[in-house]
Tab-separated table of C-alpha atoms in Angstrom:
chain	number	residue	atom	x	y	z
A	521	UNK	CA	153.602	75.955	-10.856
A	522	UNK	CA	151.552	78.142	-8.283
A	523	UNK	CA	153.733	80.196	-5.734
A	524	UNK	CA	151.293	79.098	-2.877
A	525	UNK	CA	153.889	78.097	0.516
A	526	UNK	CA	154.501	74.250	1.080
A	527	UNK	CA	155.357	72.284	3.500
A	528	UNK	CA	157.606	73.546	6.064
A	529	UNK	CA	161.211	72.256	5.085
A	530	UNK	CA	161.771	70.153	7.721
A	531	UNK	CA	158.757	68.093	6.774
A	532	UNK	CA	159.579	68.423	3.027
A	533	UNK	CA	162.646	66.686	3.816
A	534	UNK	CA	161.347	64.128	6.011
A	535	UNK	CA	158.552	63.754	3.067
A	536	UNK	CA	161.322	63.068	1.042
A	537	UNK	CA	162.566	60.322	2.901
A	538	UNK	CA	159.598	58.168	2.697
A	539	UNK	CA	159.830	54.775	1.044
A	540	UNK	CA	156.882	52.966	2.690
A	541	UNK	CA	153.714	54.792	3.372
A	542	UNK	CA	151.025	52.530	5.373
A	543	UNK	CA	147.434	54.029	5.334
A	544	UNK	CA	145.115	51.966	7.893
A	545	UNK	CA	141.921	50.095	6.931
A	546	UNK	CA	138.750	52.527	6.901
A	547	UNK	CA	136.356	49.521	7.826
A	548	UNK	CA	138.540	48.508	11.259
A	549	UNK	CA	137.046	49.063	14.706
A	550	UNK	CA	139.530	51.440	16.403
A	551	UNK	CA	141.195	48.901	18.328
A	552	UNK	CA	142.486	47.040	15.652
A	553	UNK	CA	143.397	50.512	13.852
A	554	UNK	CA	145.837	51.317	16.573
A	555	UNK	CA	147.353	47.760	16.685
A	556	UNK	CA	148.132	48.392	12.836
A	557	UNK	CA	149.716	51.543	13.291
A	558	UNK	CA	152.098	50.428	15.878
A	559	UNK	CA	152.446	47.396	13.776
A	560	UNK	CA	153.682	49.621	11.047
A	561	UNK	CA	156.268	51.911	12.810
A	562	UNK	CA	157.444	49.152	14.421
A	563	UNK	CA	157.760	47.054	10.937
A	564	UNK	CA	159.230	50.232	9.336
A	565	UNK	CA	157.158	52.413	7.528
A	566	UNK	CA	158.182	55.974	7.404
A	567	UNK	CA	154.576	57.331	7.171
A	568	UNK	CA	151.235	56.463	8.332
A	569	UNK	CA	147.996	57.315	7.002
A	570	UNK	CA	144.599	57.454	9.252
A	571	UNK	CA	142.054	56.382	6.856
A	572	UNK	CA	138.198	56.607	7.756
A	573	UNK	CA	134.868	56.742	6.270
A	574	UNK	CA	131.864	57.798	7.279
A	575	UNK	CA	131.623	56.809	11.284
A	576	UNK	CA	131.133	60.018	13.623
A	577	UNK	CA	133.672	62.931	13.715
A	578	UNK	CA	134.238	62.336	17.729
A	579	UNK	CA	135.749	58.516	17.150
A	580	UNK	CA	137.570	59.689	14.495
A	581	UNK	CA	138.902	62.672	16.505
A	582	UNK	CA	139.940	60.479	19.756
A	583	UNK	CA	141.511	57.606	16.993
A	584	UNK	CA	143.450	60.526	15.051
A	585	UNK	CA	144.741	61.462	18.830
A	586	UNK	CA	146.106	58.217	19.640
A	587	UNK	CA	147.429	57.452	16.543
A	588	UNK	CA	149.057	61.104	16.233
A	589	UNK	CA	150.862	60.092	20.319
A	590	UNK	CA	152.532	56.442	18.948
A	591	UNK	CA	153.750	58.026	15.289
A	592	UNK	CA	155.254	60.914	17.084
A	593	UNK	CA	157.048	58.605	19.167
A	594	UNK	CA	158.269	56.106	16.720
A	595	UNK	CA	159.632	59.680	14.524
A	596	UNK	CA	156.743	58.434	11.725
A	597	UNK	CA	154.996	60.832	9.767
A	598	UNK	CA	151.391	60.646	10.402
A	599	UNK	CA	148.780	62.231	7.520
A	600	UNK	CA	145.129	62.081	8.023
A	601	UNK	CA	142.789	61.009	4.680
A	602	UNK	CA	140.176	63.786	3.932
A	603	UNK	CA	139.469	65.654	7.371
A	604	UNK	CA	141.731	68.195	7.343
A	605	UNK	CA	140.038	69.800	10.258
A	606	UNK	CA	140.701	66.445	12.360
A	607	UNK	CA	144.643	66.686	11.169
A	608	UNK	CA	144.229	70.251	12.151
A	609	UNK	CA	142.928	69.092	15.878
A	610	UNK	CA	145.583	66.071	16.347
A	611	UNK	CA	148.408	68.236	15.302
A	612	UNK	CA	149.442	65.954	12.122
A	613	UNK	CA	151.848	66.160	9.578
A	614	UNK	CA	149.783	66.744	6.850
A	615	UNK	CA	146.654	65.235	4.877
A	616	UNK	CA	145.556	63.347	2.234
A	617	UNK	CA	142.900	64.957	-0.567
A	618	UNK	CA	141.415	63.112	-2.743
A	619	UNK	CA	140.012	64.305	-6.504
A	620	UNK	CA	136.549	65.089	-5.256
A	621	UNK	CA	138.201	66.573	-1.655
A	622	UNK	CA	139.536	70.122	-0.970
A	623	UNK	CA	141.413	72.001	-3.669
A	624	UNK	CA	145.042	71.804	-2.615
A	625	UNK	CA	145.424	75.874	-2.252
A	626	UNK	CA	141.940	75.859	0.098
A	627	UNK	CA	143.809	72.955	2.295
A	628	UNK	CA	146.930	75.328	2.526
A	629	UNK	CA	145.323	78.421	2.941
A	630	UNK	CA	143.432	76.712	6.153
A	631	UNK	CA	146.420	74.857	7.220
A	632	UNK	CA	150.167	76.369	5.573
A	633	UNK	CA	153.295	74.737	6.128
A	634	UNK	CA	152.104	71.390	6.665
A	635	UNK	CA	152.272	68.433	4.323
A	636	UNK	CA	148.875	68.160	1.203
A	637	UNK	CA	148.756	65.244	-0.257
A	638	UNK	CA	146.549	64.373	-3.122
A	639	UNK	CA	145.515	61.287	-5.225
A	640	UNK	CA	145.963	61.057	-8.530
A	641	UNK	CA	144.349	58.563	-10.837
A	642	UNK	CA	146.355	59.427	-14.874
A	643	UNK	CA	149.454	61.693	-15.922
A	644	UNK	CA	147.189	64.676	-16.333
A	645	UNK	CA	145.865	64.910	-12.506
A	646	UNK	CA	149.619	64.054	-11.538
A	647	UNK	CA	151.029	67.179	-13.404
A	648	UNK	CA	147.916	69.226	-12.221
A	649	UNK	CA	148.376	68.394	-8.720
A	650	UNK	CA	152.331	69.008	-8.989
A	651	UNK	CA	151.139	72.414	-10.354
A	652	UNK	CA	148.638	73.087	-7.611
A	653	UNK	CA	151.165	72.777	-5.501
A	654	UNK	CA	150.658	68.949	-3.400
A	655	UNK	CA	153.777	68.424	-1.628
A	656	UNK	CA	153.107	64.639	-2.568
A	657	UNK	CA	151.035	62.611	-5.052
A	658	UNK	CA	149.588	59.033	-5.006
A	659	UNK	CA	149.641	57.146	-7.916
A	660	UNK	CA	147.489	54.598	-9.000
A	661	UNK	CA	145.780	51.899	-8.261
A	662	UNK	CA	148.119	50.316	-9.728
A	663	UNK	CA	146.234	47.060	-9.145
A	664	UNK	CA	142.520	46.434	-8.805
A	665	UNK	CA	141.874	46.587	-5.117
A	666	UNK	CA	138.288	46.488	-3.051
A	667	UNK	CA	139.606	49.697	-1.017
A	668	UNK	CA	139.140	51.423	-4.944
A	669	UNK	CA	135.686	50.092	-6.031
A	670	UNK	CA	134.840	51.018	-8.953
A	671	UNK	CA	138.331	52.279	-9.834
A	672	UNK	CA	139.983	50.922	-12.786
A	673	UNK	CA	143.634	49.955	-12.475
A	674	UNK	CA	145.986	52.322	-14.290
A	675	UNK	CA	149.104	49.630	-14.316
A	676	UNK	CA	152.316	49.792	-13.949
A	677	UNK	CA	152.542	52.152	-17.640
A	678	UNK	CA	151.294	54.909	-15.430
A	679	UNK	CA	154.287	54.417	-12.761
A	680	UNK	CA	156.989	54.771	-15.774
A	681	UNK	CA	155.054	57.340	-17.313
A	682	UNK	CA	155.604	59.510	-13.965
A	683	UNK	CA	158.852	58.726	-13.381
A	684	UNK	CA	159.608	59.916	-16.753
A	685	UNK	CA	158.053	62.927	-16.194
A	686	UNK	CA	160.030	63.937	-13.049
A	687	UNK	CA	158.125	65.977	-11.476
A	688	UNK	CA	160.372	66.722	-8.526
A	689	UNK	CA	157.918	65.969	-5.906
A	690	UNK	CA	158.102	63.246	-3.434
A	691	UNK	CA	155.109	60.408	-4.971
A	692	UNK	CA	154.528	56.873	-3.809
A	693	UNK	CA	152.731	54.205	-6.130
A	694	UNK	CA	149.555	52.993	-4.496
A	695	UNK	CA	146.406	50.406	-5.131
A	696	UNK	CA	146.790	46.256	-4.648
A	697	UNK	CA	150.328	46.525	-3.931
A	698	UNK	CA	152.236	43.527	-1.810
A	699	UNK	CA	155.396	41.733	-1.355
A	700	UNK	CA	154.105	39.496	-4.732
A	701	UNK	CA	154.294	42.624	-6.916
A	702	UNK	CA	156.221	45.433	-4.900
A	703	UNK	CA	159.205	44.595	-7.072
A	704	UNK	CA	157.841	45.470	-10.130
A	705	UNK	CA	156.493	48.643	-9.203
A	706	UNK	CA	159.812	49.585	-7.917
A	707	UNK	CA	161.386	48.411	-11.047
A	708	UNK	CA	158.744	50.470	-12.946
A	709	UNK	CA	160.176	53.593	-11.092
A	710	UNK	CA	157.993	54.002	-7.939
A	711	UNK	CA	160.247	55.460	-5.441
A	712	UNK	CA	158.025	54.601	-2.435
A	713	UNK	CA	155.102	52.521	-2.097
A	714	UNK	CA	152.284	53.127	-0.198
A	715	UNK	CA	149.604	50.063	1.202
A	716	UNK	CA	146.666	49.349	2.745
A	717	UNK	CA	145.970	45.448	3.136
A	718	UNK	CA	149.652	43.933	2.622
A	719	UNK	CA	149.996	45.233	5.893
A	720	UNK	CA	146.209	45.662	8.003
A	721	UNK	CA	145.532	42.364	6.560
A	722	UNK	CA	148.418	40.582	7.514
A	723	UNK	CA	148.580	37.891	10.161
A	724	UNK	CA	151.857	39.744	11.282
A	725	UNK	CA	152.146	43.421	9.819
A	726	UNK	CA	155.194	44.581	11.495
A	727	UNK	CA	156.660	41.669	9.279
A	728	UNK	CA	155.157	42.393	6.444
A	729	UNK	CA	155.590	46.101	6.995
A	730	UNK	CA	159.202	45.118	6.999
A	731	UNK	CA	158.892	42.833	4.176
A	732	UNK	CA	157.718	45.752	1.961
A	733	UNK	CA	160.357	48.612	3.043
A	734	UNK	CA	162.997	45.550	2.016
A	735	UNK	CA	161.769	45.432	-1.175
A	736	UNK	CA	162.060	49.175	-1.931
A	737	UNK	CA	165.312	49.572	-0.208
A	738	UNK	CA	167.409	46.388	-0.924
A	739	UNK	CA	169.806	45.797	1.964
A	740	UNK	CA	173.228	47.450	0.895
A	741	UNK	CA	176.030	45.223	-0.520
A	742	UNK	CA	178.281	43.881	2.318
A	743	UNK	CA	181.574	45.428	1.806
A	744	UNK	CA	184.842	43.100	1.680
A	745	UNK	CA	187.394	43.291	4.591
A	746	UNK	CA	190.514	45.409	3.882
């Protein structure tokens, strides 16, 4: 594995922590992107992910801002998808690189001891990006989803395949996932999930956001009077 610095270790364990990770809707006006996020850490979700494509770096920049002020309030980690110079700007915890973004070490050098995230798509890119040192991977899509076009589902046979690997580095499953099929990417060995429309789409996403985090962590046994 490379020897390049990680994440600082109070993120790493916060990182660690992370069962539900809800990355916002990249075709939302900005409005409705700030409703979601509040949605979220109000619902539950440990980390949020801003998630935009293509509009102007400015809207971006004043979105990342307020989205940065509620997730530091609500103690939710808050990663920003591609632009590490916007994370950079807001003051994140970290961002998100895809296979065709950054390198992981480039992201580091520019940024060190905050969170790198990447997606990974088969086995192979999950070991490489372990070994380029992401503090995190995604996994999947597990399920076809229109946030993916073009990308084929990998199935739940990926999920077991990384669990089995162990690769000692916080991951979350990710790709069509939603209260209909959480449980069997859980039971497949995801130890966090991470969503897009179960929760922007829904007609009450605190609810589902809570939904979701229930399914991953089952409500403990009630213990028996003495």
């Amino acid at each position: 594995m490379t020897d390049t610095p990680t994440a600082a270790p109070r993120l790493r364990s916060r990182l660690a922590a992370v069962r539900l990770y809800v990355v916002t809707d990249a075709g939302h006006e900005p409005g409705r992107v700030l409703d979601t996020v509040r949605a979220a850490c109000a619902g539950g979700a440990d980390a949020v992910q801003l998630r935009r494509k293509g509009d102007q770096g400015l809207e971006t920049l004043r979105l990342a801002e307020a989205c940065r002020e509620v997730t530091a309030t609500a103690g939710v980690l808050f990663l920003v998808d591609d632009r590490v110079d916007v994370a950079m700007a807001v003051d994140a915890d970290g961002v998100h690189l895809g296979q065709d973004d950054l390198p992981v070490a480039a992201a580091r050098r520019l940024w060190p001891q905050r969170i790198v995230g990447r997606s990974t798509h088969s086995l192979g890119q999950a070991i490489a990006a372990w070994r380029e040192g992401a503090d995190y991977i995604g996994v999947g899509p597990v399920y076809a989803t229109p946030t993916k076009p073009g990308r084929p589902p990998v199935g739940v046979e990926l999920i077991r395949g990384v669990a089995e690997v162990g690769l000692g580095i916080p991951w979350v499953a990710i790709g069509g996932i939603d209260a209909s099929n959480a449980s069997a990417v859980v039971a497949a060995g995801a130890p966090a999930l991470a969503v897009v429309r179960a929760v922007t789409g829904a007609s009450d996403p605190a609810a589902a956001a809570t939904e979701l985090r229930r399914l991953v962590v089952p409500a403990a046994p009630a213990t028996a009077p003495a």
